[in-house]
Amino acid sequence: MAQPERPSREDPRPGATAAVATVTPVVRIRPLTDATLEQHGARLTVPTYDRSALVPAVVHLSVGGFSRAHQLTYFDEVAERRVSDRWGVVGVGLRRRDMHEALAPQDNLYTVVERSPDGERARVVGVLTDYLFAPDAPGAVLDRLADPRTRLVTMTITGAGYLLDPASGAFTVDDDVRHDVDHPDAPRTVFGFLVEALDRRRRAGTRPFTVLSCDNLHRNGDATRAAVVGFAALRDEVLARWITDRVAFPSSMVDRITPQTTPEERAALARRYGVDDRWPVVTEPFSQWVIEDAFCNGRPPLDEVGVRFVRDVTGYELMKTRLLNASHSALGYLGTLAGHERIDVLMGDPVFAAYVTALMDDEVTPLIPCPEGIDLAGYKAVLLQRFANPAIADRLSRLCRRGSTKLPHHLLPSLREALAQGRPHALLTLAVAGWVRWLQQTDDAGRPLPVEDDRGPHLQALARAGGTDPRPLLADEPVFGDLGRVPGFADELAAVLRRLERDGVRATVAALTAASTPPAPVLSIPPADAR
């Protein structure tokens, strides 16, 4: 069977009822603080554990919407179900001050709204015991990381944040890295903080913490190890060897669709539940977390609240990134070019629904191993339901962000393998063509498209220079590697680009999907007199 959703928070608490959208209209809107929790408890689920008793054992680097909807809710369940009070979380912001400004007046409380077609459930998460904004207080962040009570560091810094060369996998050095090597007491980068804290623990004889990446990277634990050890080697080879020998970097797979919270959703929360939350999180009911069972300073009891610990996460990670993330990218670019704005509306178009189904079934699934305990057919069926969830209404613009980072990790590996094995790949090629067209910044109707990508200007120039000839863009090795030199591929991609220009996106998607879908088997029924 497909990995089930983790049990809802209400399951172990007899008599508890879910807060749904049909609650009694709220008259008074109150701020969200420790002092108002009891009052909010009449309308939504609030923590019943003693927040002051939580031991701050986890530090999460780069707190955003996803980490608050995913990792922190699991640790909140650990506290709520009385599994343990020794896994409180301290959040650290690295770039933006706005999260600190939202959480500080709320005693670091926030609301998570889970929405499905059948209704919604709202809960307040209380496991975040403190929040530090690193640029304002680098010393406080280092002290927290070096504190013996800190046993686990989790992080969501996006794929581009690891500073690894796409071709060699080696750690790269930029101005901020040079600063951190020269000024270890006032770091600017994630790896500057991690390495200085680990060095302080080494010198003090304190056990190191486990470093757990929660980013969508292939073997994200190995990527984290390469970055941390690579940075440490710039400072001290002895320190780098100590980290290599003593620190655990388990890989993990995380999954929960979490759109960006809008002002309208914040206002809706206030109207329905009476909660004035400066930055709530809206997400889906589904949540999944698979972690390699490799910890160096105690393992949190997350398996008690639905997390799966495994020996090797690779199969689960490939399943998720190549089916969900790659499909998100394909639908994001092609749907946007066709004039759509939301994935649930796009999935209501049978042309695009058939496309993503065939993409997953015919071109991606044959290339990935089936993880233990997973029914891939059931997993894909659930994915289609999640994409079509109108209560989430995920915007395609979110799915299109950072394509230069996402495509090399999520979509291009399947395409490269299919080419190498001589397997069907027309729909994967169509997804790449969609990205090329999107970089040219107009949709089928000629409307301008915003491009959100750190490498956007450079890639846009290459895409525009080529037009329907993808060779200038394919020469960008940080994205494509040697794919542009695979015999025949540039011509295949060029043919799809010409077809998109001539026929439009929807017609091209329909035609290529129909051409790539295997015909239904014809049963040969013998004549009656031969039976």
Coordinates of C-alpha atoms in Angstrom, one line a residue:
M1 CA 0.0 0.0 0.0
A2 CA 1.0 3.6 -0.4
Q3 CA 2.5 5.3 2.6
P4 CA -0.5 6.3 4.7
E5 CA -1.0 9.8 6.1
R6 CA 0.2 10.0 9.6
P7 CA -2.6 9.8 12.2
S8 CA -4.3 13.1 12.9
R9 CA -3.6 14.9 16.2
E10 CA -7.0 14.1 17.5
D11 CA -6.6 10.3 17.2
P12 CA -5.1 9.6 20.7
R13 CA -7.3 12.0 22.6
P14 CA -10.7 10.5 23.2
G15 CA -13.5 13.0 23.0
A16 CA -11.5 15.5 21.0
T17 CA -13.2 17.0 18.0
A18 CA -11.7 18.5 14.9
A19 CA -12.2 22.2 14.3
V20 CA -13.8 22.5 10.9
A21 CA -15.0 25.3 8.6
T22 CA -18.5 25.0 9.9
V23 CA -17.7 26.3 13.4
T24 CA -19.9 28.9 15.1
P25 CA -19.2 32.4 13.7
V26 CA -16.5 34.2 15.7
V27 CA -17.4 37.5 17.3
R28 CA -14.1 38.4 18.9
I29 CA -10.7 38.2 17.3
R30 CA -7.9 37.7 19.8
P31 CA -4.1 37.7 19.3
L32 CA -2.2 34.4 19.5
T33 CA -0.1 34.2 22.6
D34 CA 0.5 31.9 25.5
A35 CA -2.0 34.0 27.5
T36 CA -4.8 33.5 25.0
L37 CA -4.3 29.8 24.2
E38 CA -7.1 28.6 26.6
Q39 CA -9.5 31.0 25.0
H40 CA -8.6 29.8 21.5
G41 CA -9.0 26.2 22.6
A42 CA -12.8 26.4 22.2
R43 CA -12.5 26.7 18.4
L44 CA -9.4 25.0 17.4
T45 CA -6.8 22.5 18.7
V46 CA -4.2 24.0 20.9
P47 CA -1.2 22.5 22.8
T48 CA -2.1 20.8 26.1
Y49 CA 1.5 20.1 27.1
D50 CA 3.6 22.4 29.3
R51 CA 5.7 24.4 26.8
S52 CA 8.0 25.6 29.5
A53 CA 9.1 22.1 30.2
L54 CA 10.3 21.4 26.7
V55 CA 14.0 20.8 26.3
P56 CA 15.4 22.6 23.3
A57 CA 17.1 19.7 21.7
V58 CA 16.5 20.6 18.0
V59 CA 17.7 23.6 16.1
H60 CA 16.0 24.2 12.7
L61 CA 18.0 26.4 10.3
S62 CA 15.9 28.5 7.9
V63 CA 12.4 28.4 9.2
G64 CA 9.8 28.9 6.5
G65 CA 6.3 27.7 5.6
F66 CA 7.3 24.2 4.8
S67 CA 9.3 23.5 7.9
R68 CA 6.4 24.9 10.0
A69 CA 3.9 22.7 8.2
H70 CA 6.1 19.6 8.2
Q71 CA 9.0 19.0 10.6
L72 CA 7.8 21.2 13.5
T73 CA 4.3 19.6 13.4
Y74 CA 5.9 16.1 13.9
F75 CA 7.9 17.4 17.0
D76 CA 4.7 19.0 18.2
E77 CA 2.9 15.7 18.0
V78 CA 5.8 14.1 20.1
A79 CA 5.1 16.6 22.8
E80 CA 1.3 16.6 22.5
R81 CA 1.1 12.8 22.7
R82 CA 3.3 12.8 25.8
V83 CA 5.9 10.7 24.0
S84 CA 8.6 13.0 25.2
D85 CA 9.2 16.6 26.3
R86 CA 12.9 16.4 25.4
W87 CA 12.6 17.5 21.8
G88 CA 11.6 21.1 21.7
V89 CA 12.7 23.2 18.7
V90 CA 14.6 26.4 18.4
G91 CA 14.2 28.2 15.0
V92 CA 16.9 30.2 13.3
G93 CA 16.3 32.7 10.5
L94 CA 19.2 33.3 8.1
R95 CA 18.1 35.9 5.6
R96 CA 14.7 37.5 6.2
R97 CA 13.6 39.3 9.3
D98 CA 9.9 39.0 8.7
M99 CA 9.5 35.6 10.3
H100 CA 11.0 36.8 13.5
E101 CA 8.8 39.8 13.5
A102 CA 5.7 37.6 13.1
L103 CA 6.6 35.0 15.7
A104 CA 8.1 37.0 18.5
P105 CA 4.9 38.8 19.5
Q106 CA 3.1 35.4 19.4
D107 CA 5.4 33.7 21.9
N108 CA 6.6 31.7 18.8
L109 CA 3.1 30.1 18.4
Y110 CA 1.5 29.8 15.0
T111 CA -1.5 28.1 13.4
V112 CA -1.5 25.3 10.8
V113 CA -4.6 24.9 8.7
E114 CA -5.0 21.6 7.0
R115 CA -7.4 21.8 4.0
S116 CA -9.0 19.0 2.0
P117 CA -12.1 18.9 -0.3
D118 CA -14.1 17.7 2.8
G119 CA -13.3 20.6 5.0
E120 CA -10.4 21.9 7.2
R121 CA -8.8 21.5 10.5
A122 CA -6.9 24.1 12.4
R123 CA -4.3 23.6 15.1
V124 CA -1.8 25.7 17.0
V125 CA 1.8 24.5 17.1
G126 CA 3.7 25.2 20.3
V127 CA 6.9 23.2 20.1
L128 CA 8.9 26.2 18.8
T129 CA 10.5 27.4 22.1
D130 CA 12.6 30.2 20.7
Y131 CA 13.5 31.9 17.4
L132 CA 16.8 33.6 16.6
F133 CA 17.5 35.9 13.7
A134 CA 21.1 35.0 12.8
P135 CA 22.2 38.3 11.3
D136 CA 21.2 40.1 14.5
A137 CA 22.6 37.6 16.9
P138 CA 25.2 35.2 15.4
G139 CA 26.7 34.7 18.8
A140 CA 23.4 33.5 20.3
V141 CA 23.0 31.1 17.4
L142 CA 26.4 29.6 17.9
D143 CA 25.8 29.3 21.7
R144 CA 22.6 27.5 21.0
L145 CA 24.2 25.1 18.5
A146 CA 27.1 24.5 20.9
D147 CA 24.8 23.9 23.8
P148 CA 25.1 20.2 24.9
R149 CA 21.3 20.0 25.0
T150 CA 21.2 20.5 21.2
R151 CA 21.2 17.0 19.8
L152 CA 19.8 17.4 16.3
V153 CA 20.1 20.2 13.7
T154 CA 17.5 20.1 10.8
M155 CA 17.6 22.4 7.8
T156 CA 15.6 23.6 4.8
I157 CA 17.9 25.9 2.9
T158 CA 16.9 24.9 -0.7
G159 CA 19.1 23.1 -3.1
A160 CA 21.1 26.1 -4.2
G161 CA 22.1 26.7 -0.6
Y162 CA 24.5 23.8 -0.5
L163 CA 27.2 25.5 -2.6
L164 CA 28.2 22.3 -4.4
D165 CA 29.5 22.2 -7.9
P166 CA 26.9 20.4 -10.1
A167 CA 29.6 18.6 -12.0
S168 CA 32.2 17.6 -9.4
G169 CA 30.1 17.8 -6.2
A170 CA 32.9 19.8 -4.6
F171 CA 32.1 22.6 -2.2
T172 CA 32.5 26.0 -3.8
V173 CA 33.8 29.1 -2.2
D174 CA 32.1 32.5 -2.5
D175 CA 32.5 35.8 -0.6
D176 CA 30.4 34.8 2.3
V177 CA 32.3 31.6 2.7
R178 CA 35.6 33.5 2.7
H179 CA 34.2 35.8 5.3
D180 CA 33.2 32.9 7.6
V181 CA 36.6 31.2 7.3
D182 CA 38.2 34.5 8.4
H183 CA 35.6 35.4 11.0
P184 CA 34.4 32.1 12.6
D185 CA 32.7 33.9 15.5
A186 CA 30.4 35.9 13.2
P187 CA 29.4 33.6 10.4
R188 CA 27.0 34.5 7.6
T189 CA 26.4 31.0 6.1
V190 CA 24.8 27.9 7.3
F191 CA 28.0 26.0 7.0
G192 CA 29.9 28.7 8.9
F193 CA 27.5 28.3 11.8
L194 CA 27.6 24.5 11.7
V195 CA 31.3 24.1 11.5
E196 CA 32.1 26.7 14.2
A197 CA 29.6 25.1 16.5
L198 CA 31.0 21.6 15.9
D199 CA 34.5 22.9 16.5
R200 CA 33.4 24.4 19.8
R201 CA 31.8 21.0 20.8
R202 CA 34.9 19.2 19.8
R203 CA 37.1 21.4 21.9
A204 CA 34.8 21.1 24.9
G205 CA 34.5 17.3 24.6
T206 CA 30.8 17.5 23.8
R207 CA 29.2 14.9 21.6
P208 CA 28.4 16.4 18.1
F209 CA 24.8 16.9 17.0
T210 CA 23.2 15.0 14.0
V211 CA 22.7 17.2 10.9
L212 CA 19.5 16.3 9.1
S213 CA 18.8 17.9 5.7
C214 CA 15.1 18.2 4.8
D215 CA 15.7 19.6 1.3
N216 CA 14.7 18.0 -2.0
L217 CA 18.2 16.9 -3.1
H218 CA 19.4 13.5 -4.2
R219 CA 21.0 11.9 -1.2
N220 CA 20.6 15.1 0.8
G221 CA 22.6 13.7 3.7
D222 CA 25.6 13.1 1.5
A223 CA 25.3 16.6 0.0
T224 CA 25.2 18.1 3.5
R225 CA 28.2 16.1 4.6
A226 CA 30.1 17.2 1.5
A227 CA 29.3 20.9 2.2
V228 CA 30.1 20.8 5.9
V229 CA 33.3 18.8 5.5
G230 CA 34.3 20.9 2.5
F231 CA 33.9 24.1 4.5
A232 CA 35.7 22.6 7.6
A233 CA 38.7 21.7 5.4
L234 CA 39.1 25.3 4.5
R235 CA 39.7 26.0 8.2
D236 CA 41.4 22.9 9.6
E237 CA 42.0 19.4 8.2
V238 CA 41.9 17.9 11.7
L239 CA 38.5 19.4 12.3
A240 CA 37.3 18.1 8.9
R241 CA 38.5 14.6 9.8
W242 CA 36.8 14.8 13.2
I243 CA 33.5 15.8 11.5
T244 CA 33.8 13.0 9.0
D245 CA 34.4 10.4 11.7
R246 CA 32.0 11.6 14.4
V247 CA 29.0 13.5 12.9
A248 CA 26.0 11.7 11.4
F249 CA 24.3 13.1 8.2
P250 CA 21.3 10.9 7.5
S251 CA 19.4 11.4 4.3
S252 CA 15.7 12.0 4.4
M253 CA 12.6 12.4 2.2
V254 CA 10.0 15.0 3.1
D255 CA 6.6 15.6 1.5
R256 CA 3.8 18.0 2.2
I257 CA 2.4 20.4 -0.3
T258 CA 2.5 23.8 1.4
P259 CA 1.5 26.9 -0.7
Q260 CA 2.6 30.4 0.3
T261 CA 0.1 31.9 2.8
T262 CA -1.8 34.9 1.4
P263 CA -3.3 37.9 3.3
E264 CA -6.7 36.6 2.4
E265 CA -6.0 33.3 4.1
R266 CA -4.8 35.0 7.2
A267 CA -8.0 37.1 7.2
A268 CA -10.1 33.9 6.8
L269 CA -8.4 32.3 9.8
A270 CA -9.3 35.3 11.9
R271 CA -12.9 35.2 10.8
R272 CA -13.4 31.5 11.2
Y273 CA -11.5 30.9 14.4
G274 CA -10.9 34.2 16.0
V275 CA -7.2 33.9 15.8
D276 CA -5.1 37.0 14.8
D277 CA -2.0 35.0 13.6
R278 CA 0.6 37.2 11.8
W279 CA 1.8 34.3 9.7
P280 CA -0.3 31.1 9.7
V281 CA 0.5 28.1 7.4
V282 CA -2.0 26.5 5.1
T283 CA -1.3 22.9 4.0
E284 CA -2.8 19.6 3.0
P285 CA -3.7 16.7 5.3
F286 CA -1.1 14.4 3.7
S287 CA 2.4 14.4 5.3
Q288 CA 5.3 12.0 4.9
W289 CA 8.8 11.9 6.4
V290 CA 11.3 9.0 5.8
I291 CA 14.7 9.2 7.5
E292 CA 17.8 7.0 7.4
D293 CA 18.3 5.5 10.9
A294 CA 21.7 7.1 11.5
F295 CA 22.1 9.4 14.4
C296 CA 25.1 10.3 16.5
N297 CA 23.5 11.9 19.6
G298 CA 20.2 10.1 20.3
R299 CA 17.3 9.5 17.9
P300 CA 14.1 11.5 18.4
P301 CA 11.0 9.2 18.9
L302 CA 9.5 10.4 15.6
D303 CA 8.5 6.9 14.7
E304 CA 5.8 7.2 17.4
V305 CA 4.1 9.9 15.3
G306 CA 4.3 8.5 11.8
V307 CA 7.9 9.0 10.6
R308 CA 9.5 6.0 9.0
F309 CA 13.1 5.2 9.9
V310 CA 14.8 3.1 7.2
R311 CA 18.3 1.8 6.4
D312 CA 18.5 3.5 3.0
V313 CA 16.2 6.4 1.9
T314 CA 17.2 6.4 -1.8
G315 CA 14.2 4.5 -3.1
Y316 CA 11.7 6.7 -1.2
E317 CA 13.5 9.9 -2.3
L318 CA 13.6 8.9 -6.0
M319 CA 9.9 8.0 -5.8
K320 CA 9.0 11.4 -4.4
T321 CA 11.3 13.7 -6.3
R322 CA 10.9 12.0 -9.7
L323 CA 7.1 11.5 -9.5
L324 CA 5.9 14.5 -7.4
N325 CA 8.5 17.1 -7.9
A326 CA 9.2 16.4 -11.5
S327 CA 5.5 16.4 -12.2
H328 CA 5.1 19.7 -10.4
S329 CA 7.7 21.2 -12.6
A330 CA 6.3 19.8 -15.8
L331 CA 2.7 21.0 -15.0
G332 CA 4.0 24.3 -13.7
Y333 CA 5.7 25.3 -16.9
L334 CA 3.3 23.8 -19.4
G335 CA 0.2 24.9 -17.5
T336 CA 1.5 28.5 -17.1
L337 CA 2.2 28.7 -20.8
A338 CA -1.4 27.5 -21.5
G339 CA -2.7 30.4 -19.4
H340 CA -3.6 28.5 -16.2
E341 CA -2.7 29.8 -12.7
R342 CA -3.7 26.9 -10.3
I343 CA -2.8 23.3 -10.4
D344 CA -6.2 22.1 -9.3
V345 CA -7.8 23.9 -12.2
L346 CA -5.2 22.5 -14.6
M347 CA -5.9 19.0 -13.4
G348 CA -9.5 19.6 -14.3
D349 CA -8.4 19.7 -17.9
P350 CA -8.4 16.1 -19.2
V351 CA -5.5 16.9 -21.6
F352 CA -3.1 17.8 -18.8
A353 CA -4.4 15.2 -16.4
A354 CA -3.8 12.5 -19.1
Y355 CA -0.3 14.0 -19.7
V356 CA 0.9 13.8 -16.1
T357 CA -0.6 10.4 -15.7
A358 CA 1.2 9.1 -18.8
L359 CA 4.4 10.9 -17.8
M360 CA 4.5 9.1 -14.4
D361 CA 3.3 5.7 -15.6
D362 CA 5.1 5.3 -18.9
E363 CA 8.3 7.2 -18.6
V364 CA 9.2 7.7 -15.0
T365 CA 8.0 4.7 -13.1
P366 CA 10.0 2.1 -15.1
L367 CA 13.2 4.0 -14.1
I368 CA 12.7 4.0 -10.3
P369 CA 12.9 1.1 -7.7
C370 CA 9.8 0.5 -5.7
P371 CA 10.6 1.2 -2.0
E372 CA 9.7 -1.3 0.6
G373 CA 6.2 -1.1 1.8
I374 CA 5.0 1.2 -1.0
D375 CA 2.4 0.5 -3.7
L376 CA 3.5 2.7 -6.5
A377 CA 0.2 2.6 -8.3
G378 CA -1.6 3.7 -5.1
Y379 CA 1.1 6.3 -4.4
K380 CA 0.5 7.9 -7.9
A381 CA -3.2 7.8 -7.5
V382 CA -2.9 9.7 -4.3
L383 CA -0.6 12.2 -6.0
L384 CA -3.2 13.0 -8.6
Q385 CA -5.8 13.6 -5.9
R386 CA -3.4 15.9 -4.1
F387 CA -2.7 17.9 -7.2
A388 CA -6.4 18.3 -7.8
N389 CA -7.2 19.4 -4.3
P390 CA -9.2 22.7 -4.7
A391 CA -8.9 23.5 -1.0
I392 CA -5.2 24.0 -1.4
A393 CA -5.4 25.7 -4.8
D394 CA -1.6 25.6 -5.3
R395 CA -0.4 28.3 -7.7
L396 CA 1.6 27.3 -10.7
S397 CA 3.9 30.3 -10.1
R398 CA 5.2 28.6 -6.9
L399 CA 5.9 25.4 -8.9
C400 CA 7.9 27.3 -11.5
R401 CA 10.4 28.9 -9.1
R402 CA 14.1 28.0 -9.0
G403 CA 13.8 25.8 -12.1
S404 CA 17.6 25.9 -12.6
T405 CA 17.9 24.1 -9.3
K406 CA 14.9 21.8 -9.5
L407 CA 15.2 20.4 -13.0
P408 CA 18.7 19.0 -12.6
H409 CA 17.6 17.2 -9.4
H410 CA 14.1 16.1 -10.2
L411 CA 13.4 15.9 -13.9
L412 CA 16.6 15.6 -15.9
P413 CA 17.9 12.5 -14.2
S414 CA 14.9 10.5 -15.5
L415 CA 15.4 12.0 -19.0
R416 CA 19.1 11.1 -18.9
E417 CA 18.4 7.5 -17.9
A418 CA 15.7 7.1 -20.4
L419 CA 18.0 8.3 -23.2
A420 CA 20.8 6.0 -22.0
Q421 CA 18.5 3.0 -21.9
G422 CA 16.6 3.8 -25.1
R423 CA 13.3 4.1 -23.3
P424 CA 10.4 6.4 -24.2
H425 CA 11.0 10.0 -23.2
A426 CA 8.8 12.3 -25.4
L427 CA 6.8 13.6 -22.4
L428 CA 10.0 14.3 -20.4
T429 CA 11.4 16.2 -23.4
L430 CA 8.1 18.1 -23.6
A431 CA 8.5 19.2 -19.9
V432 CA 12.0 20.5 -20.7
A433 CA 10.6 22.3 -23.8
G434 CA 8.0 23.9 -21.5
W435 CA 10.8 25.3 -19.3
V436 CA 12.7 26.7 -22.3
R437 CA 9.5 28.4 -23.5
W438 CA 8.8 29.7 -20.0
L439 CA 12.3 31.3 -19.8
Q440 CA 11.4 33.2 -23.0
Q441 CA 8.8 34.9 -20.7
T442 CA 5.5 34.9 -22.7
D443 CA 2.6 32.4 -22.6
D444 CA 0.6 31.2 -25.6
A445 CA -1.5 34.4 -25.5
G446 CA 1.6 36.6 -25.5
R447 CA 1.2 37.6 -21.8
P448 CA 4.4 38.3 -19.9
L449 CA 5.6 35.8 -17.4
P450 CA 7.7 36.6 -14.3
V451 CA 10.8 34.4 -13.9
E452 CA 11.8 33.7 -10.3
D453 CA 15.3 32.1 -10.5
D454 CA 18.6 33.2 -9.1
R455 CA 20.1 32.5 -12.6
G456 CA 17.1 33.8 -14.4
P457 CA 18.7 36.7 -16.4
H458 CA 21.5 34.5 -17.8
L459 CA 19.3 31.6 -18.7
Q460 CA 16.6 33.9 -20.2
A461 CA 19.3 35.4 -22.5
L462 CA 20.3 31.9 -23.7
A463 CA 16.7 30.8 -24.2
R464 CA 15.8 33.9 -26.2
A465 CA 19.0 33.7 -28.3
G466 CA 18.1 30.2 -29.4
G467 CA 14.4 30.6 -30.0
T468 CA 13.4 27.2 -31.2
D469 CA 17.0 26.1 -31.2
P470 CA 17.8 24.9 -27.7
R471 CA 21.5 24.5 -28.2
P472 CA 22.6 27.8 -26.5
L473 CA 20.6 26.8 -23.4
L474 CA 21.7 23.2 -23.5
A475 CA 25.3 24.4 -23.3
D476 CA 24.7 25.6 -19.8
E477 CA 26.4 22.7 -17.9
P478 CA 25.3 23.7 -14.4
V479 CA 21.7 22.8 -15.5
F480 CA 22.1 20.2 -18.3
G481 CA 25.6 18.7 -17.7
D482 CA 26.4 16.7 -20.8
L483 CA 22.8 16.3 -21.9
G484 CA 23.2 18.7 -24.8
R485 CA 25.9 16.4 -26.2
V486 CA 23.8 13.3 -26.2
P487 CA 23.4 12.4 -29.9
G488 CA 20.0 13.4 -31.3
F489 CA 18.6 15.0 -28.1
A490 CA 19.0 18.7 -29.2
D491 CA 17.2 17.9 -32.4
E492 CA 14.3 16.2 -30.5
L493 CA 14.0 19.2 -28.2
A494 CA 14.1 21.6 -31.1
A495 CA 11.3 19.7 -32.8
V496 CA 9.1 20.0 -29.8
L497 CA 9.9 23.7 -29.4
R498 CA 8.8 24.3 -33.1
R499 CA 5.6 22.3 -32.5
L500 CA 4.8 24.4 -29.4
E501 CA 5.3 27.6 -31.4
R502 CA 3.2 26.3 -34.3
D503 CA 0.4 24.5 -32.5
G504 CA 0.3 26.0 -29.1
V505 CA 0.8 24.3 -25.7
R506 CA -2.5 22.4 -25.2
A507 CA -2.6 20.9 -28.7
T508 CA 1.0 19.8 -28.4
V509 CA 0.5 18.3 -25.0
A510 CA -2.6 16.4 -26.3
A511 CA -0.8 15.1 -29.4
L512 CA 2.4 14.0 -27.7
T513 CA 0.5 12.3 -24.9
A514 CA -1.7 10.4 -27.4
A515 CA 1.3 9.4 -29.4
S516 CA 3.2 8.2 -26.4
T517 CA 0.4 6.2 -24.7
P518 CA 0.6 2.5 -25.5
P519 CA -2.6 1.3 -27.2
A520 CA -5.0 -0.8 -25.2
P521 CA -4.5 -4.5 -25.8
V522 CA -6.8 -6.1 -28.3
L523 CA -8.3 -9.4 -27.1
S524 CA -8.4 -12.2 -29.7
I525 CA -11.7 -14.1 -29.2
P526 CA -12.0 -17.3 -31.1
P527 CA -15.1 -18.0 -33.1
A528 CA -17.9 -19.8 -31.3
D529 CA -17.5 -23.0 -33.2
A530 CA -13.8 -23.1 -32.1
R531 CA -14.5 -22.9 -28.4

